[in-house]
Short mmCIF file of C-alpha atoms in Angstrom, two decimals:
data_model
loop_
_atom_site.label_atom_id
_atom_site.label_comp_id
_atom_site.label_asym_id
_atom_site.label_seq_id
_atom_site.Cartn_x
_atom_site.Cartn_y
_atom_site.Cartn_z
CA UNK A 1 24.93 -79.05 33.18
CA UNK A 2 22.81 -79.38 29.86
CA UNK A 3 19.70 -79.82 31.75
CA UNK A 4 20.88 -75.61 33.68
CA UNK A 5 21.89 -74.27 29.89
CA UNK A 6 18.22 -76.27 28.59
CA UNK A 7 16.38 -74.11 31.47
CA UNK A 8 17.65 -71.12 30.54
CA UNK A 9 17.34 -71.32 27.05
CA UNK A 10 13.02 -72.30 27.93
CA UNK A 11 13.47 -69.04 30.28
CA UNK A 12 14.69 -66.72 27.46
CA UNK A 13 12.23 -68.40 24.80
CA UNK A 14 9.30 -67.68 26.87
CA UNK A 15 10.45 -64.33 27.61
CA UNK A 16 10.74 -63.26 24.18
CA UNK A 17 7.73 -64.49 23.29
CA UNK A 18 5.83 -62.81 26.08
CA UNK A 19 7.65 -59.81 24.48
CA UNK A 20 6.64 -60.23 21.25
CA UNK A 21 2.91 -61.00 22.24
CA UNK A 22 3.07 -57.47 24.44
CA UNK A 23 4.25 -56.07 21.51
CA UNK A 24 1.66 -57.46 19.34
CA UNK A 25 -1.18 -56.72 22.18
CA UNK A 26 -0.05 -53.07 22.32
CA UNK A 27 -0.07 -52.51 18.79
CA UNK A 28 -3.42 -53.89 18.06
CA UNK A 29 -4.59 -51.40 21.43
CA UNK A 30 -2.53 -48.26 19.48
CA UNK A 31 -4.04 -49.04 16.08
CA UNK A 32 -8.07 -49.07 17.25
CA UNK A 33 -7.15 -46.18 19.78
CA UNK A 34 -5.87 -44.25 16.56
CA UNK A 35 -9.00 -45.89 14.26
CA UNK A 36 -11.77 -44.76 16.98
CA UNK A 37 -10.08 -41.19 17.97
CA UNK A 38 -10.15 -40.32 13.96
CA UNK A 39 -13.39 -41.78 13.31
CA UNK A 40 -14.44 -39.69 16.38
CA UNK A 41 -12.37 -36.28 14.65
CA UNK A 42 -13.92 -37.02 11.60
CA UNK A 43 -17.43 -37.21 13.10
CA UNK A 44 -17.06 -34.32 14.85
CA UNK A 45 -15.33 -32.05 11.55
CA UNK A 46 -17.40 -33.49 9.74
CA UNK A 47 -18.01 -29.98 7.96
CA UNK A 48 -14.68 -29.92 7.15
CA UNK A 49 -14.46 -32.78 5.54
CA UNK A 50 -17.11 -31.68 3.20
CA UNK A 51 -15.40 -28.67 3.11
CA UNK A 52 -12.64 -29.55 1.41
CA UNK A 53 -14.22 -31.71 -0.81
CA UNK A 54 -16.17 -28.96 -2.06
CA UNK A 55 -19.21 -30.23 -1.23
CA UNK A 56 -20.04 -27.63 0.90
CA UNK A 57 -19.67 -23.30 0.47
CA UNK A 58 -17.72 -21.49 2.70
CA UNK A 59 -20.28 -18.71 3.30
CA UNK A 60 -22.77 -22.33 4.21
CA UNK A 61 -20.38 -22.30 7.31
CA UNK A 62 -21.03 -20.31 10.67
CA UNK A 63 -18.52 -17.77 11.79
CA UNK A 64 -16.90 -20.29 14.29
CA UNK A 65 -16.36 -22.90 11.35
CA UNK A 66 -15.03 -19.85 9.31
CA UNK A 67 -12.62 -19.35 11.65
CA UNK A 68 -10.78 -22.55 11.84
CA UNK A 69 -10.98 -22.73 8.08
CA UNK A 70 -9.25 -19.52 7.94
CA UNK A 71 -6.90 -20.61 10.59
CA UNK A 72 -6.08 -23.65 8.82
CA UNK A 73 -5.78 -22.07 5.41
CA UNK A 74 -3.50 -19.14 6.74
CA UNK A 75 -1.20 -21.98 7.92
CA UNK A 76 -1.24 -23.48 4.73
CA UNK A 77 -0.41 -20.18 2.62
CA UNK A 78 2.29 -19.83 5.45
CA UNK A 79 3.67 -23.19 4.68
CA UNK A 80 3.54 -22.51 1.24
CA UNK A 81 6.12 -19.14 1.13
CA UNK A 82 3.18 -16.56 1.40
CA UNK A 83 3.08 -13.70 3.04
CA UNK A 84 0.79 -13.87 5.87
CA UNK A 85 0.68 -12.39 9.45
CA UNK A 86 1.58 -14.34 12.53
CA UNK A 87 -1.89 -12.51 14.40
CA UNK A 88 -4.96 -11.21 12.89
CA UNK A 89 -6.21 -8.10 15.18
CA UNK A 90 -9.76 -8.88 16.33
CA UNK A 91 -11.15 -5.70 14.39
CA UNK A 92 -10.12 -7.74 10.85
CA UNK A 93 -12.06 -10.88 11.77
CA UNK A 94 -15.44 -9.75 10.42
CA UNK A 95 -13.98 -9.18 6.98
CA UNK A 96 -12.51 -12.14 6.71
CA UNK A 97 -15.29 -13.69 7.59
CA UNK A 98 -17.64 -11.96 5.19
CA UNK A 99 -14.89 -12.54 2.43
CA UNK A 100 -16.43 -15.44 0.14
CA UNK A 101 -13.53 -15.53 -2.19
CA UNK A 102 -9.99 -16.72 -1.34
CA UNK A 103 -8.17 -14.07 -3.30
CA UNK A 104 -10.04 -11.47 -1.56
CA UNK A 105 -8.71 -12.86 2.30
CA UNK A 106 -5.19 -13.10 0.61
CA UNK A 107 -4.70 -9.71 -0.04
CA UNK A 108 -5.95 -8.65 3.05
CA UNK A 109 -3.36 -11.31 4.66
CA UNK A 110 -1.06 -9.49 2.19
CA UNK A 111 -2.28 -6.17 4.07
CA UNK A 112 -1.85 -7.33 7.93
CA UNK A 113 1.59 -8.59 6.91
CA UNK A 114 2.79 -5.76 5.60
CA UNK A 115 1.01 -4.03 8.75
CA UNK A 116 3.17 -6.58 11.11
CA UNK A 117 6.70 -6.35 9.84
CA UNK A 118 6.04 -1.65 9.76
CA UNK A 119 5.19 -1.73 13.52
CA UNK A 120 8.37 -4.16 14.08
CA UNK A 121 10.39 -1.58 12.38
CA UNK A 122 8.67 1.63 14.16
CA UNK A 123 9.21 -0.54 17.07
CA UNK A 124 12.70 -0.90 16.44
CA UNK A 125 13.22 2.86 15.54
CA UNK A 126 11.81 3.68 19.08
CA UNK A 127 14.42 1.56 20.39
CA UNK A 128 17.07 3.23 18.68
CA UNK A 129 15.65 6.78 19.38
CA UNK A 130 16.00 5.71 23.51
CA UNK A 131 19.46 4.40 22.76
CA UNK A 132 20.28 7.94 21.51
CA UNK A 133 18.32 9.79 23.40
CA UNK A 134 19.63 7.74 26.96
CA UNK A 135 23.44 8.46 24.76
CA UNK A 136 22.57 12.23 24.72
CA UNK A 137 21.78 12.50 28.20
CA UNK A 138 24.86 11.00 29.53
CA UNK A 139 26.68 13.53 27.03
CA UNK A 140 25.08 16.63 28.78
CA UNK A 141 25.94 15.29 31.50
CA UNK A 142 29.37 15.51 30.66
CA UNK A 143 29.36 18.58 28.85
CA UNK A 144 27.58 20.07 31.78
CA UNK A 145 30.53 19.09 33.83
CA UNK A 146 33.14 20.25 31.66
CA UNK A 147 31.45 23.97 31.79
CA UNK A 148 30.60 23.55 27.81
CA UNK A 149 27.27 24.56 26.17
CA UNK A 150 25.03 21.55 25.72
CA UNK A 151 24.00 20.33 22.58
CA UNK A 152 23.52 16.81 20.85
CA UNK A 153 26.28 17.89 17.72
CA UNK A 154 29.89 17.13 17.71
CA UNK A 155 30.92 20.41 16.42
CA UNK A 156 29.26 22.67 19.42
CA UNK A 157 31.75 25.45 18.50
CA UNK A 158 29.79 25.77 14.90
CA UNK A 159 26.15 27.30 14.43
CA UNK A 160 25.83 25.75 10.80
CA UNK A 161 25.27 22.37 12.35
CA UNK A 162 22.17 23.12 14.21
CA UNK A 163 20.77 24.60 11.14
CA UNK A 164 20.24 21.97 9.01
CA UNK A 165 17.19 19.91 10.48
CA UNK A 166 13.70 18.56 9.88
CA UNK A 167 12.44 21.90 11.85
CA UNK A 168 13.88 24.26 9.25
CA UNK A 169 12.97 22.07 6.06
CA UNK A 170 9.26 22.17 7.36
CA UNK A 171 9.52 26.41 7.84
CA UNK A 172 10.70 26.39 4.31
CA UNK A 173 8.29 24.43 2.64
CA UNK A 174 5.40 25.60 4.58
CA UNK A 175 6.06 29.25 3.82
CA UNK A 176 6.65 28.36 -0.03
CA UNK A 177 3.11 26.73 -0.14
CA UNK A 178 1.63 29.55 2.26
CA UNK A 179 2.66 32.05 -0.80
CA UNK A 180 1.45 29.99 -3.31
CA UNK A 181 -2.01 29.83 -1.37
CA UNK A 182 -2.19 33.82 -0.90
CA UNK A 183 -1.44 34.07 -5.27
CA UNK A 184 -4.74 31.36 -5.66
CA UNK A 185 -1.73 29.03 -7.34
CA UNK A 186 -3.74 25.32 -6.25
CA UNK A 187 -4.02 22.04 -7.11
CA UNK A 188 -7.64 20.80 -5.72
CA UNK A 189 -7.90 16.66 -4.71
CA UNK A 190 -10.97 15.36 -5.42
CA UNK A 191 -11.78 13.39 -1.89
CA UNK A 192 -15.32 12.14 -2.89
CA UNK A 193 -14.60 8.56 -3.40
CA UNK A 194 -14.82 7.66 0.01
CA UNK A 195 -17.40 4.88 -0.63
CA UNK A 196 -15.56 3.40 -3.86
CA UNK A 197 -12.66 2.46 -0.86
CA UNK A 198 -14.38 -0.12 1.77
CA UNK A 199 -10.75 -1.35 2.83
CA UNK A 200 -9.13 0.41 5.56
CA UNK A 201 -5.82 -0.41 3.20
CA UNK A 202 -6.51 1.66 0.52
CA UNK A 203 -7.66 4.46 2.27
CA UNK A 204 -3.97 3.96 4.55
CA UNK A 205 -2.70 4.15 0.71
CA UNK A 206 -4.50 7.43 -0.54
CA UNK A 207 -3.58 8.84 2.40
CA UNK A 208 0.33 8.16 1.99
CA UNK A 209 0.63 8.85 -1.51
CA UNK A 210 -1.52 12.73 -0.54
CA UNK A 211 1.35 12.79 1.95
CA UNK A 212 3.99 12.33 -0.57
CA UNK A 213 2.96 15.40 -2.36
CA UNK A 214 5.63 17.24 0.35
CA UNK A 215 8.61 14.75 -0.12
CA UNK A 216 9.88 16.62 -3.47
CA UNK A 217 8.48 20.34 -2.83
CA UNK A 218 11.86 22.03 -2.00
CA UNK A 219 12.63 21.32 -5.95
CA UNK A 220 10.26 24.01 -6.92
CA UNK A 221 10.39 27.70 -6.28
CA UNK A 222 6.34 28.27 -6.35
CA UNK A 223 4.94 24.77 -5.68
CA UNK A 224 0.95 25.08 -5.58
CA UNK A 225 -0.88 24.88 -2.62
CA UNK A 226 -2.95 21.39 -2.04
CA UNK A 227 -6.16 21.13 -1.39
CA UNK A 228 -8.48 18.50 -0.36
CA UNK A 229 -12.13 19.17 -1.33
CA UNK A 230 -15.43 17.17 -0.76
CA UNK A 231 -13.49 16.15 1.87
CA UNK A 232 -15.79 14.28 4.43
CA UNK A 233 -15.34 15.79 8.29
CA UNK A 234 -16.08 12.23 9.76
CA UNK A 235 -14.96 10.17 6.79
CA UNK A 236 -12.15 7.33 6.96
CA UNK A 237 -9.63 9.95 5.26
CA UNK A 238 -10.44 12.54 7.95
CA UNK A 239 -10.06 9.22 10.87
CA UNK A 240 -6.64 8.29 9.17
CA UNK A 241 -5.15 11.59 9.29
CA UNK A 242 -6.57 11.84 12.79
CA UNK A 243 -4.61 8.04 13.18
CA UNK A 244 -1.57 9.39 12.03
CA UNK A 245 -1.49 12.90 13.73
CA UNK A 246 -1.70 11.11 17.66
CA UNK A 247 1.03 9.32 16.03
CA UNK A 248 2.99 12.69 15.26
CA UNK A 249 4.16 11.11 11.52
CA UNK A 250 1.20 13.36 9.50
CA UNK A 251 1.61 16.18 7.35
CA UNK A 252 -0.83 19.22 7.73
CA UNK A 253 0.58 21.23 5.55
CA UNK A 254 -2.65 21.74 3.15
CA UNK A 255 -6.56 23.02 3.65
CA UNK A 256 -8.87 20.52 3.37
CA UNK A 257 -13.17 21.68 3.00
CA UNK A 258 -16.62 19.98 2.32
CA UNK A 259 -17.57 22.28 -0.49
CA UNK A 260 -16.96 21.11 -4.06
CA UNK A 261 -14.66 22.37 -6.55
CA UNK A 262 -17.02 23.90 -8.60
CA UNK A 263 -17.87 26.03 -5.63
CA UNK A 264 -14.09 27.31 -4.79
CA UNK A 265 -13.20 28.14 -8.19
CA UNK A 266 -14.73 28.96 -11.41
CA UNK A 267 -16.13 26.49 -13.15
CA UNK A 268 -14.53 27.34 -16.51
CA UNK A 269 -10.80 27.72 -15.17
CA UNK A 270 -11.19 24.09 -13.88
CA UNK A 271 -9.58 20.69 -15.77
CA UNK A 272 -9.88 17.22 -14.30
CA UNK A 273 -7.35 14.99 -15.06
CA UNK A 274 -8.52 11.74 -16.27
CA UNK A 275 -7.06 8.95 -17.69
CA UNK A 276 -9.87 7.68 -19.30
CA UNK A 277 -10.49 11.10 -20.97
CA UNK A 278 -10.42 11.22 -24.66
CA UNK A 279 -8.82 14.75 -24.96
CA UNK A 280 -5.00 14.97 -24.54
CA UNK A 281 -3.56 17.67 -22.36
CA UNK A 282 -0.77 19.72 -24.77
CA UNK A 283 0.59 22.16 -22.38
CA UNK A 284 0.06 23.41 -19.01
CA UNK A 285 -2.24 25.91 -18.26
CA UNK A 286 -0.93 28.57 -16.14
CA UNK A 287 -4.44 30.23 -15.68
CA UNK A 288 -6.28 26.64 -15.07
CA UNK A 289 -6.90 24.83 -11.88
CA UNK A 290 -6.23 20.67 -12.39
CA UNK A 291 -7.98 18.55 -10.40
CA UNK A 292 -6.72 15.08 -9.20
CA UNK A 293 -9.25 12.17 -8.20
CA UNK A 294 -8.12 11.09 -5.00
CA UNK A 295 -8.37 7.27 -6.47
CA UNK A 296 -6.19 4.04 -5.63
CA UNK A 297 -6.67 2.39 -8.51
CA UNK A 298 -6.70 -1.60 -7.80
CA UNK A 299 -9.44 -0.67 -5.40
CA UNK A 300 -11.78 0.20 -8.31
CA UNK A 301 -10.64 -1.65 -10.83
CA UNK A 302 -9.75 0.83 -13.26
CA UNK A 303 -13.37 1.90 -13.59
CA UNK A 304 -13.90 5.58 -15.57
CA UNK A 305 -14.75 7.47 -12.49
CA UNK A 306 -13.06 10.75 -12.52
CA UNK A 307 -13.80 10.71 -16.45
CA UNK A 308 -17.63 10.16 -15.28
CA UNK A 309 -17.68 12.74 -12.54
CA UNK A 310 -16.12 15.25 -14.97
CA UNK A 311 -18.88 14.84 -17.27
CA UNK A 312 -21.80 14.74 -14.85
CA UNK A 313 -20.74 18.34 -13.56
CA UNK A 314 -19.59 19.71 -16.92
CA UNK A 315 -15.87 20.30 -16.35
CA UNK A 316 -13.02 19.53 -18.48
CA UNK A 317 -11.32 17.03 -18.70
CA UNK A 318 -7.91 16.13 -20.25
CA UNK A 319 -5.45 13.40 -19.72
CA UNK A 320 -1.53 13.19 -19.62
CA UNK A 321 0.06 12.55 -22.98
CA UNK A 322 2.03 8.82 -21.79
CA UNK A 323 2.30 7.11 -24.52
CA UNK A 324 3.60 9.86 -27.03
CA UNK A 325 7.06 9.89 -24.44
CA UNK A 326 7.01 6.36 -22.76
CA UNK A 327 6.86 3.10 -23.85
CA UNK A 328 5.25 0.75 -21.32
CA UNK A 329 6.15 -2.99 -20.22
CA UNK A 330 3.89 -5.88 -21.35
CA UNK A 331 3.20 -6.41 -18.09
CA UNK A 332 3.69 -2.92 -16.49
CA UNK A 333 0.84 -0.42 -14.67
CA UNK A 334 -0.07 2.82 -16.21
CA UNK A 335 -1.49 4.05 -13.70
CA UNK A 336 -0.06 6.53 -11.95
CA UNK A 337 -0.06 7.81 -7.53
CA UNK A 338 -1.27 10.62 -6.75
CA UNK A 339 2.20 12.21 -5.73
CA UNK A 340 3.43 11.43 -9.27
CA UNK A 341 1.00 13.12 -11.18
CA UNK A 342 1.21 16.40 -8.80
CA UNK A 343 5.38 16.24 -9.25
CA UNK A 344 4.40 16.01 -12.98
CA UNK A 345 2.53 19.12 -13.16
CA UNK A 346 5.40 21.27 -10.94
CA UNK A 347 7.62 20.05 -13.05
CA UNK A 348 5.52 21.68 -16.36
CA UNK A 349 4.84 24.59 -14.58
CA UNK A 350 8.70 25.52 -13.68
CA UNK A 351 9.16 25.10 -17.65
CA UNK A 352 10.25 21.44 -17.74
CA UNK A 353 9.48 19.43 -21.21
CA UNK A 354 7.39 16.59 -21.17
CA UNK A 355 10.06 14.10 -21.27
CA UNK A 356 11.48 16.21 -18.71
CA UNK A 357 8.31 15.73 -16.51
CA UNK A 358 7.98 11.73 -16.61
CA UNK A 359 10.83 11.52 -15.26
CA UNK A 360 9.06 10.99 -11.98
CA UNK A 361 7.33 7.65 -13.33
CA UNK A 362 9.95 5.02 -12.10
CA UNK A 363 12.17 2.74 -14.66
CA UNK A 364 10.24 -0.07 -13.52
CA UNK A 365 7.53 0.45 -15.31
CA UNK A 366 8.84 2.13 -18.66
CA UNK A 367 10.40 -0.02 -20.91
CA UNK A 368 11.89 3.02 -22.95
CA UNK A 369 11.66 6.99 -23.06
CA UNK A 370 11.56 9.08 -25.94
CA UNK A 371 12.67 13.09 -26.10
CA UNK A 372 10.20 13.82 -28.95
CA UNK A 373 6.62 12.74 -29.06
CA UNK A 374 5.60 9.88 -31.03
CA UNK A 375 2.59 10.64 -33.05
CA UNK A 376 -0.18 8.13 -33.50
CA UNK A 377 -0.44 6.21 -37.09
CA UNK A 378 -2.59 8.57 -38.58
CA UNK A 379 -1.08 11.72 -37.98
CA UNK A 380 1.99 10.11 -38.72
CA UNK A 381 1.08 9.67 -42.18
CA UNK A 382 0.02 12.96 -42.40
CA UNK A 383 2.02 15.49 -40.89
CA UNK A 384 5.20 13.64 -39.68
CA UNK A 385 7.38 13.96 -42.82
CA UNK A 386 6.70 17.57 -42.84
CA UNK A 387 7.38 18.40 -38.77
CA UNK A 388 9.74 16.50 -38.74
CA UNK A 389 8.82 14.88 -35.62
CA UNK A 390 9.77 11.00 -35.05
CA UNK A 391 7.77 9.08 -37.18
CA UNK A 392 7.72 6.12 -34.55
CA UNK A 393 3.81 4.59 -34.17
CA UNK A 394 2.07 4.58 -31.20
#
């Protein structure tokens, strides 16, 4: 009996140790498999590996190196809470390629993801549109059958209901603007700074804040008439408007022409709005026509050019009177779209006060407003006790 239990006591030893020298065998075969498959990665990246130790540029690197070190660092930034796009369109691979600098890819990662989540919402608008639409048919159907006229309102019986619609707004504010054309009564955007925008983003921005000129117009009684001069005929503003119209969301309510402002209107009834300029606009000129750079600032980084422009043809120039009614944030923009500047001067030209008119800058940026002007330290010490206009120092 001992000598049986002995037996199988040798027969489970041995076993365990066979075990235990498999183990041991296949560990030692798993450790130089791993060893000579990452010295073989690291021969083969090794570029990468001097990439990231800085010892080599990324514009050293060809454009198929470039793209795994983009595709790496967009996974990073992804990992990291940033906002970047899950694909980058083929037509957006050259820039980033050509872009040296890593703040310069981000924002145009910031750009495609942006681009991404608006066609997931368009796309889920559609949807909702079919729903409806598919909804509405079934309707008809069943107002066909019941001998009752067919419409898509619940209140058939009533004609007020099918007045009130994007149609009508549109007739509304077209033929207030076609009026205001016929009188001369124009605002004029400067569209010659085509080559200051190389992104495709900020021209998709100039474009959208020019459209937001018509969001506010049914406010005004005699809004002017908008339009678009040195405008190029082939340019990217001409191919974005061209984008938007096949995709029946543009606005064509304005004139647009290659010939300069100094050739449509008199040179001496023109102002250019600049805020750079060193004169301060007082009133509003009912008799002048303003003109308004078509300029996204961040994409020039807040270079003088409409002040420059102005000068070099001899126009002049005046800029809005901000500080005397706002106080700014520490950290806030002055700079103002497009659209609010235009709502700005409607809203001086239908008799509003200043305060009045910058009301259209949002709360976000002003950290207080003030009724009466301030006046600058010198003229406070000069003329304020006698006005009696807020002493308050700019």
């Amino acid at each position: 009996m001992f000598r049986t239990v002995h037996s199988v006591v040798n027969v489970i030893f041995h076993h365990n140790t066979l075990l235990s020298h498999r183990r041991c065998l296949t560990n030692l075969t798993s450790a130089k498999l791993v060893q000579d498959t990452t010295s073989a990665s690291k021969d083969n990246n090794e570029w990468l590996w001097d990439y990231l130790r800085h010892r080599q540029t990324f514009q050293s690197l060809n454009d198929e190196q470039k793209r795994q070190v983009i595709t790496l660092e967009m996974q990073t930034l992804r990992e990291g809470g940033e906002r970047i796009p899950d694909h980058i369109p083929e037509e957006y691979w050259s820039e980033l390629i050509s872009s040296p600098l890593l703040n310069n890819r981000r924002s145009l990662y910031n750009h495609l993801f942006v681009r991404e989540v608006t066609k997931r919402k368009r796309a889920a608008e559609r949807a909702t549109v079919q729903e409806r639409r598919s909804q509405a048919t079934i309707r008809h159907a069943e107002l066909a059958a019941a001998g009752l006229p067919l419409t898509n309102y619940p209140g058939y019986k009533s004609m007020f209901r099918q007045l009130a619609g994007g149609h009508t707004e549109r007739s509304i504010r077209d033929n207030k603007l076609i009026v205001q054309a016929r009188l001369g009564e124009q605002v004029l955007i400067d569209c010659g700074f085509e080559v200051e925008h190389a992104r495709a983003k900020y021209i998709a921005k100039l474009v959208d804040q020019i459209e937001f000129f018509f969001a506010n117009i049914h406010e005004y009684h005699s809004p002017s008439f908008i339009t678009l001069c040195n405008f190029a005929i082939d340019g990217q503003i001409q191919q974005e408007f061209a984008r938007r119209h096949v995709q029946r969301r543009s606005v064509a309510c304005f004139e647009t022409t290659e010939a300069s402002y100094s050739d449509l209107v008199d040179r001496q009834k023109l102002i250019y709005l600049s805020p750079h300029s060193p004169y301060e606009m007082s009133e509003y000129d009912h008799d002048a026509v303003y003109i308004i750079g078509a300029v996204v600032d961040t994409s020039v980084g807040g270079r003088p050019l409409t002040l420059a422009k102005a000068k070099r043809d001899n126009i002049k120039h005046q800029r809005l009177p901000l500080e005397r009614y706002l106080k700014f944030g520490g950290n806030a923009s002055r700079t103002l779209s497009l659209d609010k500047v235009y709502n700005i001067l409607m809203a001086l030209k239908h008799g509003k006060s200043w305060a009045e008119a910058f009301e259209a800058i949002p709360d976000r940026q002003v950290v207080e407003r003030f009724i009466r002007p301030r006046l600058g330290r010198k003229e406070s010490d000069q003329w304020g006790k006698w006005t009696g206009i807020r002493t308050e120092t700019v």
